Tab-separated table of C-alpha atoms in Angstrom:
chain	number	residue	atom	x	y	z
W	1	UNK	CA	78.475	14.864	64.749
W	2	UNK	CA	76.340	12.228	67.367
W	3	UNK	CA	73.169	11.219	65.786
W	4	UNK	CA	71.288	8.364	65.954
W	5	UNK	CA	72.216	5.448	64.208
W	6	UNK	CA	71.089	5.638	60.400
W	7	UNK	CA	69.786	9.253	61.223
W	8	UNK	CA	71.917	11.191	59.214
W	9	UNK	CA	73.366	10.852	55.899
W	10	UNK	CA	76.687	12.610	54.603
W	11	UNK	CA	75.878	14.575	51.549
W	12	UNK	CA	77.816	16.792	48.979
W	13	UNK	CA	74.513	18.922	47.340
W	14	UNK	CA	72.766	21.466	49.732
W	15	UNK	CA	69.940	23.821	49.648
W	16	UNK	CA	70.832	27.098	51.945
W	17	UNK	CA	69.348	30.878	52.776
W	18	UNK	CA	72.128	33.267	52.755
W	19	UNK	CA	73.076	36.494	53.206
W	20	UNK	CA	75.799	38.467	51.776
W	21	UNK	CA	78.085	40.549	54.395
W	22	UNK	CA	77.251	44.528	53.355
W	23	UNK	CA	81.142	45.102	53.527
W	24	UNK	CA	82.147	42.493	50.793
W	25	UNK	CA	83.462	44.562	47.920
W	26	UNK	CA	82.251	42.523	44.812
W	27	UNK	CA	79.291	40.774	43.928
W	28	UNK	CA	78.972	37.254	44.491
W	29	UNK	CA	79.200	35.194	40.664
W	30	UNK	CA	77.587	32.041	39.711
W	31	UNK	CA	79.901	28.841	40.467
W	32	UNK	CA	82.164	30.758	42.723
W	33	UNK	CA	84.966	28.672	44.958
W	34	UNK	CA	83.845	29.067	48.279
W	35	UNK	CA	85.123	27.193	51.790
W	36	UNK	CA	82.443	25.760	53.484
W	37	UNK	CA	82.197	25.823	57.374
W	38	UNK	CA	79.385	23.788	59.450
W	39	UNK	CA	80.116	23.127	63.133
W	40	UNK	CA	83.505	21.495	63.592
W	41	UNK	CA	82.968	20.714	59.572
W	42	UNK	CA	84.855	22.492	56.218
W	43	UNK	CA	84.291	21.911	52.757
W	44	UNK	CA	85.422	23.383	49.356
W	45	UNK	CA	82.380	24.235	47.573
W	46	UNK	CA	81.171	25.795	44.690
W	47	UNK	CA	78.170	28.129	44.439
W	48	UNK	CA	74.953	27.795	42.493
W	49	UNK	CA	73.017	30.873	42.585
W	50	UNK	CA	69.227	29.687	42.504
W	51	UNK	CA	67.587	33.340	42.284
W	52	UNK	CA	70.167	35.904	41.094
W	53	UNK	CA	72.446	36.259	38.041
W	54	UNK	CA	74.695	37.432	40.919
W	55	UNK	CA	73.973	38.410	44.712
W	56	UNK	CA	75.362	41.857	45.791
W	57	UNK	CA	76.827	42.901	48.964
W	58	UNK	CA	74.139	43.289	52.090
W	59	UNK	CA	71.502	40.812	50.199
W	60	UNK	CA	69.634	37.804	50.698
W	61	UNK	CA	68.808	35.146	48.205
W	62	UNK	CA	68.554	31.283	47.795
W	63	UNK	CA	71.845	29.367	47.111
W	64	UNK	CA	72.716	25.721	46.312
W	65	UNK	CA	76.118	24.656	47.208
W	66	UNK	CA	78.010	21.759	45.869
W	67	UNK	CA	80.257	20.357	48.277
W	68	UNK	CA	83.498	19.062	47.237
W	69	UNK	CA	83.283	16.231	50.183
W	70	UNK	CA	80.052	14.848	51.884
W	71	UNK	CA	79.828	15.863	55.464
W	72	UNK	CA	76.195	15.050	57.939
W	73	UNK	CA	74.118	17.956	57.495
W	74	UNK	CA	70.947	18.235	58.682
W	75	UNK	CA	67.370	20.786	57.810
W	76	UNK	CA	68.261	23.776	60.275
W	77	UNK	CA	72.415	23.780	60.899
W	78	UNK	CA	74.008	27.136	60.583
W	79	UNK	CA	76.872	27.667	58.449
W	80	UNK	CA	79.628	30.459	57.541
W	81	UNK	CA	81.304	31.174	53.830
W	82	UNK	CA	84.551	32.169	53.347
W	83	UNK	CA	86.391	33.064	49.705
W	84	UNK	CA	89.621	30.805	49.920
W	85	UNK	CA	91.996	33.216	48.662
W	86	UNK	CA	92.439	35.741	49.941
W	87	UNK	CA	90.913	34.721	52.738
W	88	UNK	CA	87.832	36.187	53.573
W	89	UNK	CA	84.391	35.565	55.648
W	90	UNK	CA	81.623	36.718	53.282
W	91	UNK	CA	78.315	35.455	54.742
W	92	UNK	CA	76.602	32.521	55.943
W	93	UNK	CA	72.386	31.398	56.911
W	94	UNK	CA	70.918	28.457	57.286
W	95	UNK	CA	70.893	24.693	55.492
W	96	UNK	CA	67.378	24.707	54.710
W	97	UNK	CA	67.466	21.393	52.865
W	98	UNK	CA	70.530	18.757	53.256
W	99	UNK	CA	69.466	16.352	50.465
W	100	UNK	CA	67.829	18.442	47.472
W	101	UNK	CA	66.511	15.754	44.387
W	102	UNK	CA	68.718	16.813	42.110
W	103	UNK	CA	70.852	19.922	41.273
W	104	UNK	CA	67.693	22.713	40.082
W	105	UNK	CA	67.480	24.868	37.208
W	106	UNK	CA	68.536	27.864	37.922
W	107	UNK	CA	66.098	31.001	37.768
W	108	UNK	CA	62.653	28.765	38.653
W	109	UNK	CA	60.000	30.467	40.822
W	110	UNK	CA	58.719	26.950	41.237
W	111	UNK	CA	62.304	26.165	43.393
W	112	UNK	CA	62.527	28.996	45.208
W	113	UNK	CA	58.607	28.565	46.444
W	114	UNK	CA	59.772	24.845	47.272
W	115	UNK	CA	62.564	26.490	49.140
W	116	UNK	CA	60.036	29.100	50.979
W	117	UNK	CA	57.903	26.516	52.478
W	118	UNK	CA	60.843	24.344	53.479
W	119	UNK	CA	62.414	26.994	55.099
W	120	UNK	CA	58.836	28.256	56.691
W	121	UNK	CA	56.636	25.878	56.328
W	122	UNK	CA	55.101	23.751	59.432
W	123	UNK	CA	56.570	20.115	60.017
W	124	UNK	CA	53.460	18.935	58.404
W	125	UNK	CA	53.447	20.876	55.408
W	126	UNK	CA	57.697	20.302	54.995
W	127	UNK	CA	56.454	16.944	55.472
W	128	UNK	CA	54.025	16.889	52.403
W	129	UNK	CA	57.446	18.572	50.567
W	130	UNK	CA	59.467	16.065	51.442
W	131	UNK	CA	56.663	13.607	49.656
W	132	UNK	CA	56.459	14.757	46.444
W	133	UNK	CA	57.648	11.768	44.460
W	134	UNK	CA	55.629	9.624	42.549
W	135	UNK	CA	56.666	6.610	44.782
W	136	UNK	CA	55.412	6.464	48.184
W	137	UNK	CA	58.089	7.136	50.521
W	138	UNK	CA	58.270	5.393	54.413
W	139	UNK	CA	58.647	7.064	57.221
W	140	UNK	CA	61.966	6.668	58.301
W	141	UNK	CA	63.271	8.264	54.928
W	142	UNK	CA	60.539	10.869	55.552
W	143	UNK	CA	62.492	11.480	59.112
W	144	UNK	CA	65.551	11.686	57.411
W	145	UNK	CA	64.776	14.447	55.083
W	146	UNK	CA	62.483	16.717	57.530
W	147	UNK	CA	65.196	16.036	60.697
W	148	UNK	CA	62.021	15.469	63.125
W	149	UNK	CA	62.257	13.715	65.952
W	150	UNK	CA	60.416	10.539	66.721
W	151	UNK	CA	57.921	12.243	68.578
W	152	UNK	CA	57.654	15.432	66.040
W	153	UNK	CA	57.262	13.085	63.085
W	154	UNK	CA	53.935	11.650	64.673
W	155	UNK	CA	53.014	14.421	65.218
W	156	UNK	CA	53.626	16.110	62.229
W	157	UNK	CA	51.962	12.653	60.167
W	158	UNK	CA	48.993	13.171	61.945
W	159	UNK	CA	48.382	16.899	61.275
W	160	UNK	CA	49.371	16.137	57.549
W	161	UNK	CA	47.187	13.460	57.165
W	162	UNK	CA	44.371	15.227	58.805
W	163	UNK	CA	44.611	18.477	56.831
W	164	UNK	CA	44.991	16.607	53.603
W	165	UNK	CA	48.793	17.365	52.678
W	166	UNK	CA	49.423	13.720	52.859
W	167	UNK	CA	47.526	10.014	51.493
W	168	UNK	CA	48.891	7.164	53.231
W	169	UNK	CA	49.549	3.661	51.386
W	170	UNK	CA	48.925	0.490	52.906
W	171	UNK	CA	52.391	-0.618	53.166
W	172	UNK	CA	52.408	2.504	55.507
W	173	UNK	CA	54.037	4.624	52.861
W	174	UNK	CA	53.489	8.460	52.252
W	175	UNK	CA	52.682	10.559	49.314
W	176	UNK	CA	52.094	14.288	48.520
W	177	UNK	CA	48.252	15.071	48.733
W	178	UNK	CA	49.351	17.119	45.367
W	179	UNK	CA	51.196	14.774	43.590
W	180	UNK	CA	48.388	11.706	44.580
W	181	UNK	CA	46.199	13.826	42.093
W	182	UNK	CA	48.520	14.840	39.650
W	183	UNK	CA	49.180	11.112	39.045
W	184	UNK	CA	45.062	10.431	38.642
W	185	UNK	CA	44.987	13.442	36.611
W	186	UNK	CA	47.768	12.397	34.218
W	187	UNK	CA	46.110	8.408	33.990
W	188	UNK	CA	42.568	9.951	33.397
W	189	UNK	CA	44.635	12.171	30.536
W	190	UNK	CA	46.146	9.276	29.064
W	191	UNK	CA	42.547	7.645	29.511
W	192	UNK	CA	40.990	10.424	27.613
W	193	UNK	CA	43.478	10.986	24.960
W	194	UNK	CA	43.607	6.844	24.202
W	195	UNK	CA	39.536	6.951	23.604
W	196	UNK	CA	40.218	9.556	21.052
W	197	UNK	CA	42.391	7.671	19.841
W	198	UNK	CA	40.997	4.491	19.694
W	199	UNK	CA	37.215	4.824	19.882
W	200	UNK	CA	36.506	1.317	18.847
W	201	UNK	CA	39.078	-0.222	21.658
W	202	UNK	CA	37.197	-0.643	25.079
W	203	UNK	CA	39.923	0.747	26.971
W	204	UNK	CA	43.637	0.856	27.608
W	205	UNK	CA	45.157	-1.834	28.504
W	206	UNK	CA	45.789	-1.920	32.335
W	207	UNK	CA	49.784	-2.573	32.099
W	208	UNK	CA	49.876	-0.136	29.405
W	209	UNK	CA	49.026	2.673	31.606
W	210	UNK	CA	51.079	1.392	34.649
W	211	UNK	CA	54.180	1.915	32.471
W	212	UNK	CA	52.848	5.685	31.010
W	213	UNK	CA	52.665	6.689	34.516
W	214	UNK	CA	56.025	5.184	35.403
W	215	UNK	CA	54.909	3.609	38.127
W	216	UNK	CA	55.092	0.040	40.651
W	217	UNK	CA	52.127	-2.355	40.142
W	218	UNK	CA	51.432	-1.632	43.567
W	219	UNK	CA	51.416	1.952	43.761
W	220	UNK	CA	49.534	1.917	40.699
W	221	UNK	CA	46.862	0.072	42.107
W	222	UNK	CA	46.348	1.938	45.361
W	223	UNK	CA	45.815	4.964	42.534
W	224	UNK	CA	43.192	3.159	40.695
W	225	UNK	CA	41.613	2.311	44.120
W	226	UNK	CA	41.175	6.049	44.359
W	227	UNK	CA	39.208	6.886	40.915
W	228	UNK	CA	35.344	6.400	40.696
W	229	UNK	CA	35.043	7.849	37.091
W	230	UNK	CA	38.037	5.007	35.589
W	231	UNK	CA	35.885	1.257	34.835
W	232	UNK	CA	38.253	-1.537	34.729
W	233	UNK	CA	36.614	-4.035	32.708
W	234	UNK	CA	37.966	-7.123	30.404
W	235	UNK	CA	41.767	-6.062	31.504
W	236	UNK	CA	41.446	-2.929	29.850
W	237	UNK	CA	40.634	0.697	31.894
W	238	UNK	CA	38.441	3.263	30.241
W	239	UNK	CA	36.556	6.662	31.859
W	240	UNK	CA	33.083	5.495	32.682
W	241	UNK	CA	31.813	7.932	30.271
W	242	UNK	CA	33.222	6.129	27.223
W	243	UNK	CA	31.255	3.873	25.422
W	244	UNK	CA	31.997	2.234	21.955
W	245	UNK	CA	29.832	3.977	19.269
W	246	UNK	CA	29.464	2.872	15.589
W	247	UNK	CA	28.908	5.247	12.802
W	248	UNK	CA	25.274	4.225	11.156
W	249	UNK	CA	27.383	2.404	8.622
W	250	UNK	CA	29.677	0.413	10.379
W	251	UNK	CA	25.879	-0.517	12.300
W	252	UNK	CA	24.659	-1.271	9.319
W	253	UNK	CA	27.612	-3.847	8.807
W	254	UNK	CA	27.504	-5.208	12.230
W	255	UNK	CA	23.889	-6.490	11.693
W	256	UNK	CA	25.108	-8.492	9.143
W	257	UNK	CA	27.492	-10.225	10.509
W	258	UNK	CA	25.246	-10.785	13.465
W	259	UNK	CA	22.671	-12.242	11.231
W	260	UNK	CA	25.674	-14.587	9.689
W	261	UNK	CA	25.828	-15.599	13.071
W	262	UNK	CA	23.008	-16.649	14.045
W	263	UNK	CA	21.996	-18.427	10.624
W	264	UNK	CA	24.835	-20.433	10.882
W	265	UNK	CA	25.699	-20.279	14.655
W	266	UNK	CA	27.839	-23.776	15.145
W	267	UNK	CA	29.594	-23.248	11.791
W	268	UNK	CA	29.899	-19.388	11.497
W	269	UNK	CA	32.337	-17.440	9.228
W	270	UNK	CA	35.649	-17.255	10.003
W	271	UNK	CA	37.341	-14.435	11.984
W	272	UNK	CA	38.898	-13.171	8.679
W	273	UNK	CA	35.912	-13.559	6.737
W	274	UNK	CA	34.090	-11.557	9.654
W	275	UNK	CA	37.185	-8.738	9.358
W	276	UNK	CA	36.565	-8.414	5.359
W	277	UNK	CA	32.654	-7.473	6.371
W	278	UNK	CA	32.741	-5.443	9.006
W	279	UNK	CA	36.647	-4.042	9.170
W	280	UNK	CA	39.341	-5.450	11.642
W	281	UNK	CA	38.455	-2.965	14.106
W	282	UNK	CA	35.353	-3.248	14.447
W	283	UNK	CA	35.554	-7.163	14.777
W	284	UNK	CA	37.852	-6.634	17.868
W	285	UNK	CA	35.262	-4.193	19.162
W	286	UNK	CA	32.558	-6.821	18.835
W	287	UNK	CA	34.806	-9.335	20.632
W	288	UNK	CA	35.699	-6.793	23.556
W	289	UNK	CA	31.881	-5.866	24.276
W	290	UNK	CA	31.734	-9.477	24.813
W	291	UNK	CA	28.752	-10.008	21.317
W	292	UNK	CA	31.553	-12.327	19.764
W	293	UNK	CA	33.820	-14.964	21.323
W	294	UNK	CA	37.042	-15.468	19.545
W	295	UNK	CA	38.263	-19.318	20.688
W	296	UNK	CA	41.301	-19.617	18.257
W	297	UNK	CA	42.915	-17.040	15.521
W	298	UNK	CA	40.743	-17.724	12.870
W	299	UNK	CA	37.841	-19.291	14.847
W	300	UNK	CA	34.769	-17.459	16.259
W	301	UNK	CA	31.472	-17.650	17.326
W	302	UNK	CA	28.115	-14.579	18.609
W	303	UNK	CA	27.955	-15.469	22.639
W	304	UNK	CA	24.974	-16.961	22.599
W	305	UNK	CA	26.025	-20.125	20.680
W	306	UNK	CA	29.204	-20.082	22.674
W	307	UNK	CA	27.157	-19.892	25.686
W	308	UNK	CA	25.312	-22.911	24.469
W	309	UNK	CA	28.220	-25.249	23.302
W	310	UNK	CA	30.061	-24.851	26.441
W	311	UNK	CA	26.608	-25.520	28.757
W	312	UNK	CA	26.789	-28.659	26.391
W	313	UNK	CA	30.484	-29.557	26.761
W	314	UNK	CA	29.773	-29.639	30.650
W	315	UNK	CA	26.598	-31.373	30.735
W	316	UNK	CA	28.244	-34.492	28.194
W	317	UNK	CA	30.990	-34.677	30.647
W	318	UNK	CA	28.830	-34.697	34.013
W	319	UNK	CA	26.390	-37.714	31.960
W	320	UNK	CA	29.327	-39.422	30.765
W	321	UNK	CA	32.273	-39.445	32.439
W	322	UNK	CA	34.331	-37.243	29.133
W	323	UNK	CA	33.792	-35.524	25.938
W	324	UNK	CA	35.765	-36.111	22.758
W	325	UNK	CA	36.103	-33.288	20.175
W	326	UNK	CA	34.306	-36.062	17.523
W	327	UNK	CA	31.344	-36.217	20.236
W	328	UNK	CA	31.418	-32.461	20.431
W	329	UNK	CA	31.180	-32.434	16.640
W	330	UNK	CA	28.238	-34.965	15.814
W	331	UNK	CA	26.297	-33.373	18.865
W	332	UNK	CA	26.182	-29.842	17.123
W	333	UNK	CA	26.329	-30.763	13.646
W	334	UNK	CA	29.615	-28.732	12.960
W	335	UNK	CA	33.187	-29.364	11.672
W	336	UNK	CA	35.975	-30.827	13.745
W	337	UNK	CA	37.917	-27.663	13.545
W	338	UNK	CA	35.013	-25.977	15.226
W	339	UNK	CA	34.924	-28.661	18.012
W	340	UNK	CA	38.396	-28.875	18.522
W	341	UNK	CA	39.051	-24.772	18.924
W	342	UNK	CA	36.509	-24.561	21.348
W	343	UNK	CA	37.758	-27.391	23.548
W	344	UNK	CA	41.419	-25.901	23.239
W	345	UNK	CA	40.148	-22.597	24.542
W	346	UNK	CA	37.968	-23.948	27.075
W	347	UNK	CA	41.460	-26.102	28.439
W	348	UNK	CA	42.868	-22.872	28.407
W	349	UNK	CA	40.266	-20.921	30.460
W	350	UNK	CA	40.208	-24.036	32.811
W	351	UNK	CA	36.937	-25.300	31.777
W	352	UNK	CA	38.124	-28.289	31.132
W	353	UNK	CA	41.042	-30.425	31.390
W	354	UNK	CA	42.404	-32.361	28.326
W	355	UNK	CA	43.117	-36.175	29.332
W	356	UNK	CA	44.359	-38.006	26.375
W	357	UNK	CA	42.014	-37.831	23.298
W	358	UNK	CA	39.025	-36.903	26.036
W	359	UNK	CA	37.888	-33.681	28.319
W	360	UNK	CA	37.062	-33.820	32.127
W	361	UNK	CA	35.772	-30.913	34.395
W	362	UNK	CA	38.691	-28.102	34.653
W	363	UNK	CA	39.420	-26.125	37.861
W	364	UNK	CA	37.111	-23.550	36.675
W	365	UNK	CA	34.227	-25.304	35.592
């Protein structure tokens, strides 16, 4: 075989159309020795039938052949079958698909439609079949698959893209119009299905549903890109019809912690004391709708004081130069474990910067 270089590649698993020679004498059987003959090519092979329990004498049907060595096969290459011994020519057709996924189930209407568009399908639409993976796939492998030309595969591209059989990445990779949307359906599904879940959680956490959906960070993210009803918020993802709802009583609770808050707003109750009024969950729902700021595991404080402190912490540093956690402490009246949490969470944010017992400006500030 002459090819381009890196235009073919041997293979051992094929996806054919044959038909069986009226004269044969027996039915064809499932996993049946068979030699294999392609051009100047033979193989021993064995016999998968994809659409029969067995194939009779003058039929048709859909066959996948396992070849006993790889040989460069390509969509559209005619081929003959012979039964090794005795020797006989039984049939042959047409290699409608030289590098099948994986070996199918046998008996699957959903294969042998696959097989029907490959085999009549446009270059566009065998295109969009060869892009069914939920990875975007480059054109050159795309090329490989189809067996278009240079010229045919822009041609084909376009018309795919145009009719909508095809979304193109920005690394210039292709995907299945179909499969795009199966893979929004599924994360809006997992979306959906989370909420019910977890109605007092904002959302799912973004990596979370990366690695449901088996998918790279970056294909991921063109998929997002592509959803107007998913909210990314806080590094979580929700559907931008969920909101967190509490029952009248857990309300009833959440007013009282509020009012805790604001009574005592530099020295407020603890985050476990919080979690024994209102219930853990509840407390973390508080913290993710942004009401409560939670600077260190046990430390917390309602977002307006927060607010206020750290509006403080800047202005002390811009008068004089620094602000020590003690300075922190007197100005606000508080506790030095108060003072110290929130200047270890604002280092950590990048508010500020920690230079020996004293806090400057951060990058973030």
């Amino acid at each position: 075989v002459l090819t381009r270089p890196g235009q073919l590649q041997a293979t051992a698993l094929i996806d054919v159309r044959f038909r069986y020679l009226p004269e044969i004498t027996r039915p064809l059987k499932h996993n049946a020795e068979v030699k294999f003959f392609s051009g100047a090519a033979e193989a021993n092979a064995r016999v998968r039938l994809l659409a029969d329990q067995e194939l009779q004498p003058g039929a048709e049907s859909w066959l996948q052949l396992r070849l006993e060595a790889p040989l460069a096969l390509a969509q559209g290459d005619r081929y003959i079958l012979r039964y090794p011994s005795p020797g006989e020519t039984i049939g042959g057709g047409v290699i409608v698909n030289p590098h099948p996924a994986r070996r199918w189930k046998r008996l699957q209407s959903a294969v042998i439609e696959q097989l029907e568009l490959r085999a009549q399908g446009s270059p566009a639409e065998r295109l969009a079949q060869a892009a069914q993976a939920n990875e975007p796939i480059k054109r050159p492998n795309l090329q490989k698959q189809v067996g278009l030309s240079d010229v045919e595969l822009r041609t084909a591209v376009a018309e795919a893209l145009e009719g909508g059989l095809l979304v193109e990445f920005p690394d210039g990779g292709m995907m299945a119009s179909g499969t795009y949307q199966q893979l929004q359906h599924r994360a809006k599904q997992e979306l959906r299905a989370y909420h019910t879940a977890q109605p007092l959680q904002l959302g799912m956490l973004r990596e979370e549903l990366r690695s449901r959906l088996g998918l790279k960070a970056a294909t991921f993210n063109v998929l997002l890109d592509g959803m107007a009803d998913v909210v990314a918020q806080a590094g979580r993802l929700r559907m931008s019809d969920h909101e967190i709802r509490f029952t009248p009583a857990q309300t009833a609770k959440v007013e009282a912690l509020m009012e805790a808050l604001s009574a005592a707003p530099f020295t407020p109750p603890s985050y476990s004391e919080s979690a024994q009024l209102v219930g853990e969950d509840v407390l973390r729902a508080l913290i993710e709708l942004g009401k409560i700021v939670q600077v260190h595991a046990d430390v917390i404080f309602g977002r307006a004081a927060y607010e206020q402190m750290t509006a403080v912490v800047l202005q002390i540093i811009d008068g004089d130069g620094g602000i020590t956690a003690g300075a922190l402490r007197d100005r606000f009246s508080t506790s030095r474990k108060y003072a110290v949490s929130l200047l270890e969470h604002l280092d950590s944010i990048g508010i500020t910067r920690r230079e020996g017992d004293s806090r400057t400006r951060g990058p973030n500030a």
